[in-house]
XYZ file of C-alpha atoms in Angstrom:
547
model
C 150.143 154.683 -34.366
C 151.179 156.312 -31.040
C 150.593 159.992 -32.196
C 147.278 159.301 -34.042
C 146.043 157.211 -31.018
C 146.859 159.914 -28.524
C 145.373 162.652 -30.593
C 141.988 160.788 -31.221
C 141.886 159.586 -27.635
C 142.340 163.063 -26.119
C 140.435 165.150 -28.613
C 137.687 162.756 -29.795
C 137.172 159.611 -27.397
C 137.412 161.610 -24.274
C 134.999 164.509 -25.090
C 132.392 162.177 -26.836
C 132.448 159.722 -23.794
C 132.104 162.591 -21.408
C 129.035 164.003 -23.085
C 127.418 160.597 -23.402
C 128.282 159.865 -19.789
C 126.450 163.051 -18.626
C 123.496 162.025 -20.607
C 123.161 158.544 -19.249
C 124.515 158.774 -15.776
C 122.370 159.988 -12.915
C 122.601 160.014 -9.184
C 121.125 156.530 -9.153
C 123.727 155.197 -11.494
C 123.948 154.435 -15.186
C 120.507 154.350 -17.021
C 121.136 151.844 -19.879
C 117.653 150.726 -20.055
C 116.860 154.070 -21.602
C 118.678 152.949 -24.820
C 116.069 150.468 -25.509
C 113.113 152.887 -24.645
C 114.494 155.574 -26.996
C 115.231 153.272 -29.949
C 111.786 151.594 -29.607
C 109.871 154.885 -30.013
C 108.234 155.047 -33.391
C 109.348 158.465 -34.221
C 113.002 157.610 -33.451
C 112.715 154.399 -35.506
C 111.555 156.491 -38.418
C 114.393 158.786 -38.098
C 116.848 155.696 -38.112
C 115.305 154.336 -41.283
C 115.372 157.668 -43.190
C 118.961 158.427 -42.139
C 120.106 154.916 -43.410
C 118.283 154.735 -46.742
C 118.845 158.377 -47.792
C 122.614 157.912 -47.080
C 122.781 154.765 -49.313
C 120.755 156.415 -52.043
C 122.988 159.530 -51.950
C 126.088 157.577 -52.186
C 124.889 155.518 -55.134
C 123.652 158.620 -56.955
C 126.949 160.405 -56.290
C 129.000 157.506 -57.630
C 126.766 157.249 -60.669
C 127.216 160.957 -61.515
C 130.827 161.535 -60.398
C 132.697 158.520 -61.770
C 132.657 159.717 -65.324
C 133.958 163.073 -64.036
C 136.635 161.306 -62.110
C 137.775 159.632 -65.511
C 137.589 162.810 -67.407
C 139.741 164.826 -64.835
C 142.161 161.802 -64.540
C 142.816 161.049 -68.302
C 141.709 164.123 -70.377
C 143.628 167.295 -70.896
C 141.313 170.274 -71.881
C 141.627 174.144 -71.537
C 140.527 175.403 -68.100
C 141.042 171.946 -66.405
C 142.790 173.262 -63.367
C 140.239 176.042 -62.904
C 137.315 173.661 -63.329
C 138.936 171.166 -60.750
C 138.957 173.989 -58.144
C 135.408 174.952 -58.879
C 134.203 171.224 -58.578
C 135.820 171.301 -54.965
C 134.243 174.576 -53.935
C 130.850 173.084 -52.842
C 132.617 170.799 -50.407
C 133.893 173.684 -48.220
C 130.613 175.574 -48.187
C 128.610 175.344 -44.901
C 125.684 172.981 -45.352
C 123.325 175.724 -44.380
C 124.581 177.515 -47.496
C 124.268 174.666 -49.626
C 120.668 174.188 -48.619
C 119.921 177.880 -49.117
C 121.421 177.822 -52.543
C 119.286 174.796 -53.693
C 116.306 176.469 -52.060
C 116.790 179.294 -54.362
C 116.726 176.696 -57.271
C 114.059 174.394 -56.318
C 112.008 175.997 -53.671
C 109.091 178.364 -53.700
C 109.882 181.288 -55.995
C 113.099 179.532 -57.149
C 114.462 179.200 -60.645
C 112.489 175.970 -61.360
C 109.381 177.388 -59.896
C 109.439 180.544 -61.932
C 110.298 178.934 -65.212
C 108.377 175.609 -65.133
C 106.254 175.819 -61.895
C 108.287 172.827 -60.447
C 109.100 172.643 -56.812
C 111.228 170.050 -55.143
C 111.659 171.479 -51.673
C 110.264 169.364 -48.725
C 110.936 166.265 -51.047
C 113.734 163.872 -50.666
C 114.882 164.591 -54.252
C 116.060 168.077 -53.271
C 118.079 166.352 -50.410
C 119.520 163.890 -52.662
C 120.654 166.437 -55.356
C 122.189 168.666 -52.560
C 124.134 165.643 -51.266
C 125.421 165.037 -54.842
C 126.431 168.662 -55.276
C 128.240 168.620 -51.823
C 130.113 165.324 -52.316
C 130.851 165.217 -56.000
C 134.506 166.374 -55.399
C 135.001 163.550 -52.960
C 134.667 160.972 -55.790
C 136.457 163.020 -58.429
C 139.418 163.799 -56.391
C 139.834 160.515 -54.360
C 139.190 158.115 -57.320
C 140.720 160.458 -59.961
C 143.969 160.758 -57.868
C 144.600 157.089 -58.258
C 143.019 156.645 -61.778
C 145.430 159.271 -63.063
C 148.582 157.070 -61.847
C 147.251 153.728 -63.246
C 149.234 152.448 -66.131
C 146.790 152.414 -69.104
C 148.899 149.830 -70.908
C 147.318 147.083 -68.769
C 143.963 147.828 -70.035
C 145.322 148.215 -73.595
C 146.863 144.725 -73.336
C 143.470 143.299 -72.352
C 141.908 144.942 -75.331
C 144.652 143.453 -77.665
C 143.698 140.046 -76.318
C 140.206 140.450 -77.512
C 138.376 142.193 -74.649
C 135.909 144.998 -75.504
C 136.441 148.502 -74.021
C 133.939 148.029 -71.282
C 135.080 144.394 -70.488
C 138.553 145.568 -70.232
C 137.689 148.397 -67.969
C 135.508 146.126 -65.749
C 138.057 143.328 -65.421
C 141.337 145.376 -65.205
C 140.777 149.021 -64.218
C 137.830 148.708 -61.805
C 139.538 146.103 -59.556
C 142.473 148.366 -59.403
C 140.193 151.261 -58.475
C 138.216 149.450 -55.976
C 140.077 150.671 -52.887
C 139.779 154.309 -54.048
C 136.042 153.779 -54.959
C 135.288 152.139 -51.587
C 137.189 154.992 -49.800
C 135.154 157.639 -51.592
C 131.979 155.762 -51.092
C 132.669 155.449 -47.380
C 133.261 159.243 -47.062
C 130.156 160.141 -48.974
C 128.158 157.694 -46.916
C 129.347 159.204 -43.673
C 128.632 162.740 -44.636
C 125.211 161.938 -45.773
C 124.409 159.726 -42.858
C 125.171 162.609 -40.586
C 123.702 165.352 -42.790
C 122.297 168.311 -40.946
C 121.961 171.693 -42.582
C 120.762 170.310 -45.967
C 118.066 168.300 -44.367
C 116.878 171.099 -42.124
C 116.496 173.574 -44.998
C 115.327 171.320 -47.839
C 113.434 168.597 -46.061
C 111.613 170.703 -43.604
C 109.744 169.136 -40.719
C 108.942 165.969 -42.795
C 112.469 164.567 -42.793
C 115.130 164.299 -40.047
C 118.454 162.426 -39.826
C 120.007 161.375 -36.544
C 122.300 164.507 -36.509
C 119.161 166.734 -36.832
C 117.404 164.791 -34.030
C 120.475 165.008 -31.796
C 120.581 168.786 -32.296
C 116.672 169.038 -31.669
C 116.927 167.044 -28.475
C 119.924 169.030 -27.320
C 119.379 172.550 -28.250
C 115.658 172.779 -28.497
C 114.069 170.326 -26.045
C 117.241 170.168 -23.632
C 116.750 166.328 -23.350
C 120.421 165.336 -22.918
C 119.625 161.709 -22.205
C 117.793 160.973 -25.519
C 120.516 162.988 -27.383
C 123.131 160.808 -25.676
C 121.267 157.633 -26.717
C 121.079 158.799 -30.292
C 124.900 159.715 -30.256
C 125.662 156.130 -29.150
C 123.383 154.548 -31.937
C 125.063 156.731 -34.439
C 128.362 155.797 -33.062
C 127.687 152.088 -33.173
C 126.271 152.285 -36.641
C 129.302 154.024 -38.078
C 131.598 151.711 -36.205
C 129.875 148.671 -37.962
C 130.120 150.218 -41.379
C 133.709 151.051 -40.849
C 134.447 147.512 -39.810
C 132.798 146.096 -42.770
C 134.798 148.546 -44.930
C 138.133 147.632 -43.435
C 137.435 143.965 -43.748
C 136.325 143.973 -47.254
C 138.621 146.603 -48.973
C 141.737 145.156 -47.428
C 141.050 141.970 -49.496
C 141.061 143.833 -52.668
C 144.121 145.831 -52.171
C 147.147 144.793 -54.181
C 150.449 146.281 -55.507
C 149.750 148.392 -58.667
C 151.833 149.650 -61.493
C 151.841 153.359 -60.909
C 153.120 155.883 -63.541
C 153.495 159.482 -63.871
C 149.983 161.244 -64.430
C 151.643 163.133 -67.261
C 151.867 159.905 -69.332
C 148.208 158.926 -68.821
C 146.473 162.186 -69.874
C 145.638 163.074 -73.467
C 143.330 165.265 -75.584
C 139.884 163.709 -76.082
C 140.104 161.403 -79.086
C 137.027 160.626 -81.305
C 133.327 161.494 -80.905
C 132.884 159.155 -78.013
C 135.530 160.824 -75.723
C 134.451 164.288 -76.813
C 130.726 163.367 -76.078
C 131.822 162.209 -72.541
C 133.742 165.347 -71.864
C 130.788 167.448 -72.985
C 128.368 165.452 -70.746
C 130.723 165.928 -67.823
C 131.033 169.670 -68.504
C 127.271 169.912 -68.706
C 126.753 167.980 -65.527
C 129.181 170.298 -63.646
C 127.500 173.328 -65.137
C 123.937 172.397 -64.088
C 124.763 170.593 -60.723
C 127.624 173.035 -59.420
C 128.054 176.072 -61.317
C 124.276 176.988 -61.419
C 123.668 176.794 -57.618
C 126.953 178.807 -57.058
C 125.957 181.333 -59.606
C 122.535 181.764 -57.877
C 124.484 182.309 -54.581
C 126.758 185.064 -56.226
C 123.651 186.776 -57.952
C 121.956 187.089 -54.437
C 125.116 188.601 -52.915
C 124.840 191.519 -55.325
C 120.978 191.893 -55.275
C 120.989 194.791 -52.815
C 117.744 196.775 -52.025
C 118.800 199.739 -54.009
C 119.729 197.544 -57.041
C 122.602 195.439 -58.025
C 125.790 196.612 -56.432
C 128.217 196.030 -53.483
C 126.001 197.226 -50.709
C 125.982 193.948 -48.936
C 129.729 193.605 -49.151
C 130.173 197.174 -47.820
C 128.043 196.316 -44.750
C 130.514 193.497 -43.923
C 132.937 196.086 -42.772
C 130.634 197.409 -39.986
C 130.168 195.218 -36.877
C 127.002 197.143 -36.097
C 125.470 196.159 -39.511
C 124.546 192.803 -38.190
C 122.238 194.370 -35.417
C 124.519 193.405 -32.678
C 125.224 190.000 -34.028
C 129.041 190.547 -34.142
C 131.580 192.004 -31.787
C 133.862 192.633 -34.732
C 133.094 193.344 -38.396
C 132.135 190.045 -40.215
C 134.775 190.656 -42.733
C 137.448 189.795 -40.087
C 136.061 186.150 -40.285
C 137.835 185.737 -43.439
C 141.404 186.062 -41.706
C 140.105 183.898 -38.798
C 139.133 181.074 -41.209
C 142.317 181.057 -43.108
C 144.529 181.062 -39.952
C 142.449 178.225 -38.378
C 142.212 176.157 -41.660
C 146.088 176.430 -42.245
C 146.773 175.246 -38.592
C 144.235 172.489 -38.964
C 145.678 171.245 -42.255
C 149.176 171.068 -40.654
C 147.824 168.981 -37.729
C 145.734 166.734 -40.112
C 148.644 166.110 -42.397
C 150.948 165.080 -39.514
C 148.440 162.796 -37.775
C 146.774 161.485 -40.846
C 150.239 160.962 -42.625
C 151.473 159.001 -39.557
C 148.383 156.890 -39.396
C 148.290 156.077 -43.178
C 152.043 155.054 -42.944
C 151.221 152.820 -39.930
C 148.487 151.122 -41.873
C 150.673 150.588 -44.831
C 153.434 148.753 -42.913
C 153.260 144.905 -42.762
C 151.862 143.785 -39.420
C 153.993 140.573 -38.750
C 155.504 139.103 -35.608
C 159.112 138.139 -35.199
C 158.413 134.646 -36.781
C 157.004 136.292 -39.816
C 153.330 135.420 -39.221
C 150.494 138.071 -39.329
C 149.860 139.692 -35.966
C 147.617 142.437 -34.735
C 145.344 142.343 -37.755
C 142.142 143.104 -35.795
C 143.850 145.871 -33.936
C 144.961 147.519 -37.213
C 141.459 147.172 -38.767
C 140.012 148.736 -35.507
C 142.654 151.613 -35.686
C 141.536 152.095 -39.398
C 137.982 152.419 -38.317
C 138.778 154.670 -35.476
C 140.271 157.274 -37.935
C 136.940 157.439 -39.655
C 134.643 157.760 -36.717
C 134.726 161.732 -36.493
C 132.823 161.872 -39.888
C 129.998 159.827 -38.447
C 129.700 161.173 -34.964
C 127.550 164.184 -34.243
C 129.558 167.354 -34.509
C 127.238 168.878 -31.946
C 128.292 166.127 -29.517
C 132.013 166.871 -30.223
C 131.618 170.561 -29.812
C 129.623 170.206 -26.445
C 132.274 167.560 -25.362
C 135.199 170.089 -25.950
C 133.472 172.537 -23.744
C 133.051 170.233 -20.776
C 136.314 168.449 -20.867
C 139.059 170.815 -22.026
C 138.303 173.306 -19.227
C 140.744 172.322 -16.674
C 144.688 172.488 -16.306
C 146.881 171.200 -18.039
C 144.288 171.200 -20.866
C 142.298 174.375 -20.351
C 141.947 175.319 -23.970
C 138.634 177.240 -23.776
C 140.257 180.541 -24.440
C 142.998 179.352 -26.703
C 142.759 179.817 -30.495
C 144.127 176.244 -31.072
C 140.801 174.848 -29.962
C 139.202 175.497 -33.273
C 142.030 173.982 -35.465
C 141.971 170.906 -33.153
C 138.248 170.336 -33.859
C 138.642 170.930 -37.585
C 141.592 168.519 -37.807
C 139.478 165.778 -36.409
C 137.484 166.009 -39.693
C 140.475 166.625 -41.846
C 142.432 163.462 -40.669
C 140.101 160.912 -42.206
C 140.401 162.575 -45.590
C 144.168 162.571 -45.433
C 144.198 158.843 -44.520
C 141.597 157.780 -47.041
C 143.331 159.800 -49.760
C 146.948 158.492 -49.134
C 146.083 154.922 -48.055
C 145.257 153.554 -51.593
C 148.342 155.035 -53.077
C 150.597 153.923 -50.317
C 149.340 150.251 -50.384
C 149.679 150.236 -54.076
C 153.516 150.843 -53.732
C 155.403 147.723 -54.554
C 156.976 146.719 -51.117
C 160.060 145.268 -52.969
C 161.134 148.879 -53.624
C 161.158 149.499 -49.816
C 162.960 146.166 -49.227
C 165.668 146.845 -51.875
C 166.431 150.368 -50.293
C 166.651 148.793 -46.795
C 169.016 146.092 -48.140
C 171.229 148.961 -49.564
C 171.511 150.407 -46.012
C 168.816 153.031 -45.992
C 167.279 153.863 -42.700
C 163.393 153.700 -42.401
C 163.239 157.429 -42.472
C 165.277 157.591 -45.619
C 163.314 154.738 -47.356
C 160.129 156.823 -46.685
C 161.807 160.185 -47.984
C 163.289 158.523 -51.096
C 160.899 155.711 -51.979
C 157.464 156.508 -50.572
C 157.369 160.216 -50.640
C 158.025 160.622 -54.425
C 155.248 158.133 -55.118
C 152.625 159.743 -52.788
C 153.404 163.525 -53.093
C 150.512 163.985 -55.479
C 148.243 162.119 -53.120
C 149.666 164.211 -50.169
C 148.922 167.525 -52.088
C 145.373 166.252 -52.762
C 145.005 165.240 -49.041
C 146.152 168.699 -48.015
C 143.558 170.341 -50.344
C 140.874 168.214 -48.728
C 141.939 168.957 -45.183
C 142.111 172.685 -45.938
C 138.748 172.670 -47.663
C 136.843 170.791 -44.890
C 138.447 172.995 -42.276
C 137.316 176.135 -43.932
C 133.752 174.808 -44.112
C 133.476 172.964 -40.800
C 130.584 174.330 -38.796
C 128.955 171.750 -36.423
C 131.725 171.812 -33.826
C 133.182 175.245 -34.464
C 129.923 177.103 -33.722
C 130.123 176.008 -30.121
C 133.896 176.790 -29.469
C 134.748 179.673 -31.650
C 135.160 182.838 -29.507
C 132.562 185.651 -30.126
C 135.262 187.950 -31.262
C 136.987 185.413 -33.502
C 134.237 183.899 -35.737
C 134.858 181.702 -38.736
C 133.219 182.182 -42.071
C 130.670 179.393 -41.623
C 129.810 180.631 -38.149
C 129.495 184.126 -39.350
C 127.185 183.102 -42.196
C 125.109 181.001 -39.799
C 124.571 183.839 -37.517
C 123.508 186.177 -40.295
C 121.051 183.564 -41.610
C 119.707 183.065 -38.202
C 118.546 186.736 -38.094
C 115.579 188.242 -39.879
C 115.975 191.042 -42.459
C 117.133 191.485 -45.950
C 120.407 193.027 -44.872
C 121.463 190.047 -42.791
C 120.505 187.689 -45.538
C 122.363 189.635 -48.114
C 125.438 189.700 -45.898
C 125.192 185.973 -45.468
C 125.253 185.409 -49.208
C 128.106 188.023 -49.561
C 130.234 186.089 -46.842
C 129.418 182.822 -48.530
C 130.534 184.045 -51.926
C 133.761 185.269 -50.285
C 134.161 181.868 -48.824
C 133.651 180.285 -52.150
C 136.282 182.516 -53.896
C 138.874 182.017 -51.044
C 138.435 178.258 -51.484
C 138.665 178.377 -55.271
C 141.855 180.451 -55.156
C 143.327 178.196 -52.573
C 142.661 174.993 -54.518
C 143.882 176.635 -57.745
C 147.016 177.371 -56.090
C 147.226 173.913 -54.850
C 146.845 172.619 -58.306
C 149.669 174.788 -59.508
C 151.963 173.424 -56.719
C 151.285 169.747 -57.601
C 154.376 167.668 -59.021
C 155.507 168.520 -62.568
C 154.763 165.976 -65.173
C 157.707 164.048 -66.299
C 158.223 161.355 -68.868
C 159.632 158.731 -66.427
C 157.776 156.182 -64.335
C 157.420 156.494 -60.680
């Protein structure tokens, strides 16, 4: 736990505490009474209520729509599966402002639905919920599907032989085994929607605001740092409670599972029922994911002089943005890839160590459990960056990492460090269910035969979790490419990332700026799709033997 604790303490707890301290501490001392004053305000109470219920609704809707997709990707083989898996993950790396803009083109004034049927959903909560499902669909598919693909189907088949129906066998055998992965995916979706920013701003308009939106408004627009600090603390406490409940309930449901090679669990769809399920999932992906992405691509080619590459050519010129950039926006592609690779490496090391620490039995020398509360607190700590305002983290970096020996303001590593904070929770939550499902007797047998702890990990755990490790690397790389909230404050003007460049272009008026933003977003989408497709090719080969 030492390395993850040091990493989170230095690059998360310290910056967040510093920014909150500046907001609540004055010359007369700490102003804790302001917390009750802010929370009691009717407008803030409304923000808290909307933040909570829309996050719950978004999580339930995402599970309802994405769980069939998780099953299809885990158990079915069909042409184009790897490409489709990459396409499904693309929305997760898009900046939320781009997601909001793509959905606005579909459901807003003059959008596709408005032109065809006269239906508008912008400034309604339905547009927000649908955009959240679009954004988080891959979280459920890849997190739950990663474990589902390794569950031994013979256990469910045995229940059916004993008289259980198909649904009863799934509910009593498979669902309990999937519970840790489902809970982990639900938690990640809830945290992302609880702190939603760009989607709510664009699709909700002035009628709706989450805590993240209100923190940004109080900080950047009203310059009311004390109120922003209070809201950050409220968000921090709320997320801490959610993570505490999650760690307490999920731990009780985790048991050792019989894991097999995914190659033994997949098959071609059999019968009309499975073919209908596959068709329904493909239709869902087409309408929910491919259609908004298609609108994004179409707008990137819709130049003033007719369809063409005009917006893409303009990306090569720094002056095309009207002074927005010190370098051509096209250079943001290399910056993003460089930062994302470094952030992925950091997240895999920190997250892998954390997941391994959470997997090891916490016992005293007498064989009795010890440190259980500390371990659950450590587990919750790893998830806090997903629920704390990225605006707060970005400002915290600027005011804390500015003095030797940690004067990193001019260092390129500052951006990967901020991105890794968001990537670590995905590494932990993806690897943890699989690590905890490994039969501990395998480790014990290796240790009895003289293997060192490192060799036990290399020869017992690693072969079992390498698929989960690749999935975790894909998630970390994806979220690093699309991270915006903290990066926008710390990225150097001459080294912008793709999301920062898109936001700068969207923030300026003019058709050329808007078209360049769509072109950069399309490039980001393609880079992500290619990267994830390569990752799928590098996953472990399918064999006939059990893990």
